[in-house]
CSV table of C-alpha atoms in Angstrom, one decimal:
chain,number,residue,atom,x,y,z
A,897,MET,CA,-15.1,42.3,74.7
A,898,THR,CA,-17.3,41.5,71.7
A,899,SER,CA,-17.5,43.4,68.3
A,900,VAL,CA,-20.1,43.6,65.6
A,901,THR,CA,-19.3,43.1,62.0
A,902,ARG,CA,-21.2,43.8,58.8
A,903,LYS,CA,-20.9,41.2,56.1
A,904,ILE,CA,-22.2,40.9,52.5
A,905,VAL,CA,-23.5,37.4,51.6
A,906,MET,CA,-24.9,35.7,48.5
A,907,ALA,CA,-28.6,35.9,49.1
A,908,ARG,CA,-29.5,34.2,45.8
A,909,ARG,CA,-27.4,32.2,43.4
A,910,PHE,CA,-26.4,34.3,40.4
A,911,ASP,CA,-28.1,33.6,37.0
A,912,GLY,CA,-25.9,35.2,34.4
A,913,MET,CA,-24.8,38.8,35.3
A,914,PRO,CA,-25.2,39.2,39.1
A,915,LEU,CA,-27.9,41.7,40.3
A,916,VAL,CA,-27.7,43.9,43.4
A,917,SER,CA,-30.7,42.0,44.7
A,918,ASP,CA,-28.6,38.8,44.7
A,919,PHE,CA,-26.7,40.1,47.7
A,920,ALA,CA,-27.7,40.9,51.3
A,921,LEU,CA,-26.0,43.0,54.0
A,922,GLN,CA,-26.1,41.3,57.4
A,923,GLU,CA,-24.7,41.8,60.9
A,924,GLU,CA,-23.1,39.3,63.2
A,925,THR,CA,-21.4,39.5,66.6
A,926,LEU,CA,-17.8,38.4,66.8
A,927,PRO,CA,-16.6,36.4,69.8
A,928,PRO,CA,-14.1,37.8,72.2
A,929,LEU,CA,-10.5,37.8,71.0
A,930,GLN,CA,-8.4,34.9,72.2
A,931,ASP,CA,-4.7,34.6,72.8
A,932,GLY,CA,-2.8,34.6,69.5
A,933,GLY,CA,-5.6,36.3,67.6
A,934,VAL,CA,-6.0,39.6,65.9
A,935,LEU,CA,-9.1,41.8,65.4
A,936,CYS,CA,-9.0,43.8,62.2
A,937,GLU,CA,-11.2,46.6,60.7
A,938,THR,CA,-11.4,46.8,56.9
A,939,VAL,CA,-9.9,49.8,55.2
A,940,CYS,CA,-10.2,48.7,51.6
A,941,LEU,CA,-12.0,45.8,50.0
A,942,SER,CA,-10.7,44.1,46.8
A,943,VAL,CA,-13.1,43.4,43.9
A,944,ASP,CA,-11.9,41.1,41.1
A,945,PRO,CA,-13.4,39.4,38.2
A,946,TYR,CA,-12.5,35.9,39.5
A,947,MET,CA,-15.2,36.3,42.1
A,948,ARG,CA,-17.9,35.6,39.5
A,949,SER,CA,-16.3,32.4,38.5
A,950,TYR,CA,-15.6,31.1,42.0
A,951,SER,CA,-19.2,32.0,43.1
A,952,ARG,CA,-20.3,28.8,41.4
A,953,ASN,CA,-18.9,27.0,44.4
A,954,MET,CA,-20.8,29.1,46.9
A,955,LYS,CA,-24.1,28.5,48.4
A,956,GLU,CA,-26.8,31.0,49.4
A,957,GLY,CA,-25.9,32.6,52.7
A,958,ASP,CA,-22.1,32.3,52.1
A,959,VAL,CA,-20.0,35.5,52.7
A,960,MET,CA,-18.6,36.9,49.4
A,961,MET,CA,-15.0,36.0,49.0
A,962,GLY,CA,-12.2,38.6,48.7
A,963,GLN,CA,-9.1,40.0,50.1
A,964,THR,CA,-9.0,43.1,52.4
A,965,LEU,CA,-6.5,45.8,53.5
A,966,SER,CA,-7.3,46.2,57.1
A,967,ARG,CA,-6.1,48.0,60.3
A,968,VAL,CA,-5.4,46.0,63.4
A,969,VAL,CA,-7.7,47.4,66.2
A,970,GLU,CA,-6.9,44.8,68.9
A,971,SER,CA,-4.1,42.3,69.1
A,972,ARG,CA,-3.2,39.4,71.3
A,973,HIS,CA,-0.4,38.3,69.0
A,974,PRO,CA,3.2,39.4,69.6
A,975,ASN,CA,3.9,40.2,65.9
A,976,TYR,CA,0.9,42.6,65.4
A,977,VAL,CA,0.2,45.9,67.1
A,978,VAL,CA,-2.8,48.2,67.0
A,979,GLY,CA,-2.5,50.3,63.9
A,980,ASP,CA,-0.7,47.8,61.7
A,981,LEU,CA,-2.0,47.6,58.1
A,982,VAL,CA,-2.4,44.0,57.2
A,983,LEU,CA,-3.8,41.9,54.2
A,984,TYR,CA,-6.1,39.0,54.7
A,985,TYR,CA,-8.8,36.9,52.8
A,986,SER,CA,-11.6,37.8,55.2
A,987,GLY,CA,-14.3,38.0,52.5
A,988,TRP,CA,-16.7,41.0,52.4
A,989,ARG,CA,-16.6,41.8,56.1
A,990,ASP,CA,-15.9,45.2,57.7
A,991,ARG,CA,-14.5,43.6,60.9
A,992,TYR,CA,-13.1,40.1,61.4
A,993,ILE,CA,-10.9,38.0,63.7
A,994,VAL,CA,-7.9,36.1,62.6
A,995,ASP,CA,-7.4,33.3,65.1
A,996,ASN,CA,-4.1,32.0,63.9
A,997,PRO,CA,-2.4,34.6,61.6
A,998,ASP,CA,0.6,32.4,60.9
A,999,ASP,CA,-1.5,29.6,59.4
A,1000,ALA,CA,-4.1,31.5,57.5
A,1001,ARG,CA,-5.1,30.5,53.9
A,1002,PRO,CA,-4.3,31.0,51.1
A,1003,LEU,CA,-1.7,33.3,52.6
A,1004,PRO,CA,-0.8,34.0,56.1
A,1005,LEU,CA,-1.7,37.4,57.5
A,1006,GLN,CA,0.6,39.8,55.9
A,1007,LYS,CA,1.7,43.4,56.8
A,1008,ALA,CA,1.4,45.8,53.9
A,1009,SER,CA,4.7,47.5,54.9
A,1010,TYR,CA,6.4,46.8,51.6
A,1011,VAL,CA,4.5,49.6,49.7
A,1012,PRO,CA,7.0,52.3,48.8
A,1013,GLU,CA,6.8,55.6,50.6
A,1014,GLY,CA,4.6,58.2,48.8
A,1015,HIS,CA,2.2,55.5,47.3
A,1016,PRO,CA,-1.1,54.5,48.7
A,1017,ALA,CA,-1.3,51.3,50.9
A,1018,SER,CA,-4.2,50.2,48.7
A,1019,LEU,CA,-1.6,49.2,46.1
A,1020,SER,CA,-1.2,46.0,48.2
A,1021,LEU,CA,-4.5,44.9,46.7
A,1022,GLY,CA,-3.5,45.8,43.2
A,1023,VAL,CA,-0.2,46.2,41.4
A,1024,LEU,CA,1.6,45.2,44.6
A,1025,GLY,CA,-0.9,42.4,45.5
A,1026,MET,CA,-2.5,39.5,44.0
A,1027,PRO,CA,-3.2,41.1,40.6
A,1028,GLY,CA,0.5,42.2,40.3
A,1029,ALA,CA,1.7,38.8,41.2
A,1030,THR,CA,-0.7,37.2,38.8
A,1031,GLY,CA,0.8,39.3,36.0
A,1032,TYR,CA,4.4,38.8,37.2
A,1033,PHE,CA,4.3,35.0,37.5
A,1034,GLY,CA,1.9,34.4,34.6
A,1035,LEU,CA,4.2,36.2,32.3
A,1036,ASN,CA,7.7,35.4,33.6
A,1037,ILE,CA,7.0,31.7,34.4
A,1038,ILE,CA,4.3,30.4,32.1
A,1039,CYS,CA,5.6,32.4,29.1
A,1040,ASN,CA,9.3,31.9,30.0
A,1041,PRO,CA,11.6,32.8,28.3
A,1042,VAL,CA,10.4,36.2,27.5
A,1043,LYS,CA,12.7,37.5,24.8
A,1044,SER,CA,13.5,41.0,23.6
A,1045,GLY,CA,11.9,41.6,20.3
A,1046,GLU,CA,9.1,39.3,20.8
A,1047,THR,CA,5.4,40.3,20.2
A,1048,ALA,CA,3.1,40.0,23.2
A,1049,VAL,CA,-0.8,40.3,23.0
A,1050,VAL,CA,-2.7,41.2,26.1
A,1051,ASN,CA,-6.5,41.4,26.4
A,1052,ALA,CA,-8.4,43.1,29.2
A,1053,ALA,CA,-5.1,45.1,29.2
A,1054,ALA,CA,-6.4,48.1,31.1
A,1055,GLY,CA,-7.4,45.9,34.1
A,1056,ALA,CA,-5.3,45.3,37.2
A,1057,VAL,CA,-3.5,42.3,35.8
A,1058,GLY,CA,-3.3,43.2,32.1
A,1059,ALA,CA,-1.8,46.6,32.8
A,1060,VAL,CA,1.0,44.9,34.8
A,1061,VAL,CA,1.7,42.2,32.2
A,1062,GLY,CA,2.0,44.8,29.4
A,1063,GLN,CA,4.4,47.0,31.3
A,1064,LEU,CA,6.6,44.0,32.4
A,1065,ALA,CA,6.7,42.7,28.9
A,1066,LYS,CA,7.9,46.2,27.7
A,1067,LEU,CA,10.5,46.2,30.4
A,1068,GLN,CA,11.9,43.0,28.9
A,1069,GLY,CA,12.0,44.5,25.4
A,1070,CYS,CA,8.8,43.0,23.9
A,1071,ARG,CA,6.5,44.7,21.4
A,1072,VAL,CA,3.2,44.8,23.2
A,1073,VAL,CA,-0.3,45.0,21.7
A,1074,GLY,CA,-3.1,45.6,24.2
A,1075,PHE,CA,-6.9,45.3,23.8
A,1076,ALA,CA,-9.4,47.2,26.0
A,1077,GLY,CA,-13.1,48.1,25.8
A,1078,THR,CA,-13.2,51.9,25.7
A,1079,ASP,CA,-11.3,54.8,24.1
A,1080,GLU,CA,-10.4,56.1,27.6
A,1081,LYS,CA,-8.8,52.7,28.4
A,1082,VAL,CA,-7.0,52.8,25.1
A,1083,GLU,CA,-5.4,56.2,26.0
A,1084,TYR,CA,-4.4,54.7,29.3
A,1085,LEU,CA,-2.7,51.8,27.6
A,1086,LYS,CA,-0.8,54.4,25.5
A,1087,GLU,CA,0.3,56.2,28.7
A,1088,LEU,CA,1.7,52.9,30.0
A,1089,GLY,CA,3.8,52.5,26.9
A,1090,PHE,CA,1.9,49.8,24.9
A,1091,ASP,CA,3.1,49.8,21.3
A,1092,GLU,CA,-0.4,49.3,20.0
A,1093,ALA,CA,-3.7,49.9,21.9
A,1094,ILE,CA,-7.0,48.8,20.3
A,1095,ASN,CA,-10.6,49.3,21.4
A,1096,TYR,CA,-12.0,45.8,20.6
A,1097,LYS,CA,-15.6,47.1,20.7
A,1098,THR,CA,-15.0,49.4,17.7
A,1099,MET,CA,-12.1,47.7,15.9
A,1100,GLY,CA,-14.2,45.7,13.4
A,1101,SER,CA,-12.4,42.4,12.4
A,1102,LEU,CA,-10.0,41.1,15.0
A,1103,GLU,CA,-8.4,39.0,12.3
A,1104,GLU,CA,-7.5,42.1,10.2
A,1105,VAL,CA,-6.3,44.0,13.3
A,1106,LEU,CA,-3.9,41.3,14.3
A,1107,LYS,CA,-2.6,41.1,10.7
A,1108,GLN,CA,-1.9,44.9,10.9
A,1109,THR,CA,-0.6,45.1,14.5
A,1110,CYS,CA,1.3,41.8,14.6
A,1111,PRO,CA,2.6,41.3,11.2
A,1112,ASN,CA,5.3,38.9,12.4
A,1113,GLY,CA,2.9,36.9,14.4
A,1114,VAL,CA,2.4,36.5,18.1
A,1115,ASP,CA,5.0,35.0,20.4
A,1116,ILE,CA,3.3,35.5,23.8
A,1117,TYR,CA,-0.4,35.7,24.5
A,1118,PHE,CA,-1.7,36.6,28.0
A,1119,ASP,CA,-5.3,35.7,28.0
A,1120,ASN,CA,-7.8,37.2,30.5
A,1121,VAL,CA,-10.8,36.9,28.2
A,1122,GLY,CA,-11.1,33.5,26.5
A,1123,GLY,CA,-13.9,32.9,24.0
A,1124,THR,CA,-13.9,33.7,20.3
A,1125,PHE,CA,-11.3,36.4,20.9
A,1126,SER,CA,-8.7,33.8,21.9
A,1127,ASP,CA,-9.8,31.4,19.1
A,1128,THR,CA,-8.7,34.1,16.7
A,1129,VAL,CA,-5.5,35.1,18.4
A,1130,MET,CA,-4.3,31.4,18.5
A,1131,THR,CA,-4.4,31.3,14.7
A,1132,HIS,CA,-1.7,34.0,14.7
A,1133,MET,CA,0.6,32.4,17.1
A,1134,ASN,CA,4.2,31.7,16.0
A,1135,ASP,CA,5.9,28.3,16.3
A,1136,PHE,CA,6.8,27.7,20.0
A,1137,GLY,CA,4.4,30.5,21.1
A,1138,ARG,CA,3.5,30.6,24.8
A,1139,ILE,CA,-0.1,31.2,26.0
A,1140,SER,CA,-0.7,32.1,29.6
A,1141,VAL,CA,-4.4,31.5,30.5
A,1142,CYS,CA,-5.2,33.8,33.5
A,1143,GLY,CA,-9.0,34.0,33.1
A,1144,CYS,CA,-12.0,33.9,30.8
A,1145,ILE,CA,-14.1,36.8,31.7
A,1146,SER,CA,-16.1,36.6,28.5
A,1147,GLN,CA,-17.6,33.3,29.8
A,1148,TYR,CA,-18.0,34.0,33.5
A,1149,ASN,CA,-21.7,35.0,33.2
A,1150,ASN,CA,-22.6,32.1,30.7
A,1151,THR,CA,-25.5,30.0,31.8
A,1152,ALA,CA,-24.5,27.2,29.5
A,1153,PRO,CA,-21.1,25.8,28.4
A,1154,ALA,CA,-19.7,27.7,25.4
A,1155,LEU,CA,-18.8,25.8,22.2
A,1156,GLY,CA,-15.8,26.8,20.1
A,1157,PRO,CA,-13.2,25.6,17.7
A,1158,ARG,CA,-11.0,22.6,18.7
A,1159,GLN,CA,-7.5,23.9,18.7
A,1160,GLN,CA,-5.4,20.8,19.5
A,1161,TRP,CA,-4.1,20.4,16.0
A,1162,LEU,CA,-3.0,24.0,16.0
A,1163,MET,CA,-1.1,23.5,19.2
A,1164,VAL,CA,0.5,20.5,17.8
A,1165,SER,CA,1.5,22.0,14.4
A,1166,LYS,CA,2.8,25.1,15.9
A,1167,GLN,CA,4.2,23.4,19.0
A,1168,LEU,CA,2.5,25.8,21.3
A,1169,LEU,CA,2.6,25.9,25.1
A,1170,MET,CA,-0.7,26.8,26.7
A,1171,GLN,CA,-1.2,26.7,30.4
A,1172,GLY,CA,-3.7,27.9,33.0
A,1173,PHE,CA,-2.6,28.7,36.5
A,1174,LEU,CA,-3.8,29.8,40.0
A,1175,VAL,CA,-1.3,32.5,41.4
A,1176,TYR,CA,-0.9,31.0,44.8
A,1177,ARG,CA,1.1,28.1,43.5
A,1178,TRP,CA,4.0,30.5,43.8
A,1179,LYS,CA,3.3,31.6,47.4
A,1180,ASP,CA,6.8,30.5,48.3
A,1181,GLN,CA,8.1,33.3,46.0
A,1182,TRP,CA,5.5,35.9,46.9
A,1183,MET,CA,7.6,38.4,48.9
A,1184,GLN,CA,10.4,38.2,46.3
A,1185,CYS,CA,7.8,39.1,43.7
A,1186,MET,CA,6.4,41.9,45.8
A,1187,GLU,CA,9.9,43.4,46.3
A,1188,THR,CA,10.6,43.3,42.6
A,1189,LEU,CA,7.3,45.0,41.8
A,1190,ALA,CA,7.7,47.6,44.6
A,1191,THR,CA,11.1,48.5,43.2
A,1192,HIS,CA,9.6,49.1,39.8
A,1193,VAL,CA,6.8,51.2,41.2
A,1194,ALA,CA,9.2,53.3,43.3
A,1195,GLU,CA,11.4,53.9,40.2
A,1196,GLY,CA,8.5,54.9,38.1
A,1197,LYS,CA,8.8,52.0,35.8
A,1198,LEU,CA,5.5,50.3,36.8
A,1199,LYS,CA,2.5,52.7,36.7
A,1200,TYR,CA,-0.9,52.1,38.1
A,1201,ARG,CA,-4.4,53.5,38.3
A,1202,GLU,CA,-7.2,52.7,40.8
A,1203,THR,CA,-11.0,52.9,40.4
A,1204,VAL,CA,-12.3,53.6,43.9
A,1205,VAL,CA,-15.8,53.1,45.0
A,1206,LYS,CA,-16.7,54.7,48.4
A,1207,GLY,CA,-18.7,52.7,51.0
A,1208,PHE,CA,-18.6,49.0,52.1
A,1209,GLU,CA,-22.3,48.4,51.2
A,1210,ARG,CA,-21.5,49.3,47.6
A,1211,ALA,CA,-19.3,46.2,47.0
A,1212,PRO,CA,-22.0,44.5,44.9
A,1213,GLU,CA,-22.4,47.5,42.6
A,1214,ALA,CA,-18.6,47.4,42.2
A,1215,LEU,CA,-18.5,43.7,41.3
A,1216,ILE,CA,-21.2,44.1,38.7
A,1217,GLY,CA,-19.3,47.2,37.4
A,1218,ILE,CA,-16.0,45.3,37.0
A,1219,LEU,CA,-17.8,42.5,35.2
A,1220,GLY,CA,-19.2,45.1,32.8
A,1221,GLY,CA,-15.8,46.6,32.3
A,1222,GLU,CA,-16.4,49.9,34.2
A,1223,ASN,CA,-13.0,49.9,35.9
A,1224,ILE,CA,-9.5,51.2,34.8
A,1225,GLY,CA,-6.8,49.4,36.7
A,1226,LYS,CA,-7.6,48.0,40.1
A,1227,MET,CA,-11.2,48.2,41.5
A,1228,ILE,CA,-11.3,48.8,45.2
A,1229,ILE,CA,-13.9,49.6,47.8
A,1230,ASN,CA,-12.9,52.3,50.3
A,1231,CYS,CA,-14.6,51.3,53.5
A,1232,GLU,CA,-13.4,54.1,55.8
A,1233,PRO,CA,-16.0,56.6,57.0
């Protein structure tokens, strides 16, 4: 039996901030399911800032990348039955086939069964998914050792990753300073337990704010933003400070390379560790991470918020929205009728 899927493709390469007209909604017919395969129907679609950066490697007509939380609607694989909720990097499709669930990339097809009872399965795309793992590994491995009493600075702190980083740092005894772009987000950071929460759009001088909020300097810097913000934070790093470079959202829409200070001497003189990372380098530790985060969620130690957009066809709007800072916590598309 064949099945029809809707997909959202890049119709035109992005020039700066994406436009809704840069995307196209198309249909295609899926082939009959073969032995060992699974047919899935998308329940929720993930929208993440990294998509803008990675879109540079796409060509017109390519399906937009992204992870989905889906429901198995037909299975010819012994480990999956109709009704199972699963995670897969299908891209922006509302139906898809996984021919070989055990050998999928970057992760095999996963069941979302580890989400604690009483919490939405969509957390498997957020605090209990790739963003949660990004915060967990980026803090605990790149910034290791995380010591009680240290000062940690997190930007884009009200996003899916930043909120996790701040809370995990607090759980380990750090003093956490978070930056976000609206007063509503600042209030959210206070709810999460951040020691200082700053609206970077209205704060005035970042230099002065860091002097006030980090009087003893910065030991850990979790960077989601890059740009001039990071140039300034680096001048406040303490000796042997650790910088985890997760993203550079301030530059994703640039049409030309950004110029900035050369910080090598600062790194030498303060003996800083600065490292970028891609989260799937730790896929062998993935489920251990998920179990740890799920325990924190179940115990109320790790809080979350979701920004939900209704309708598969609205995914382009949501991506543009997240690049403009319209989300609090994880941005997801609810694709169910």
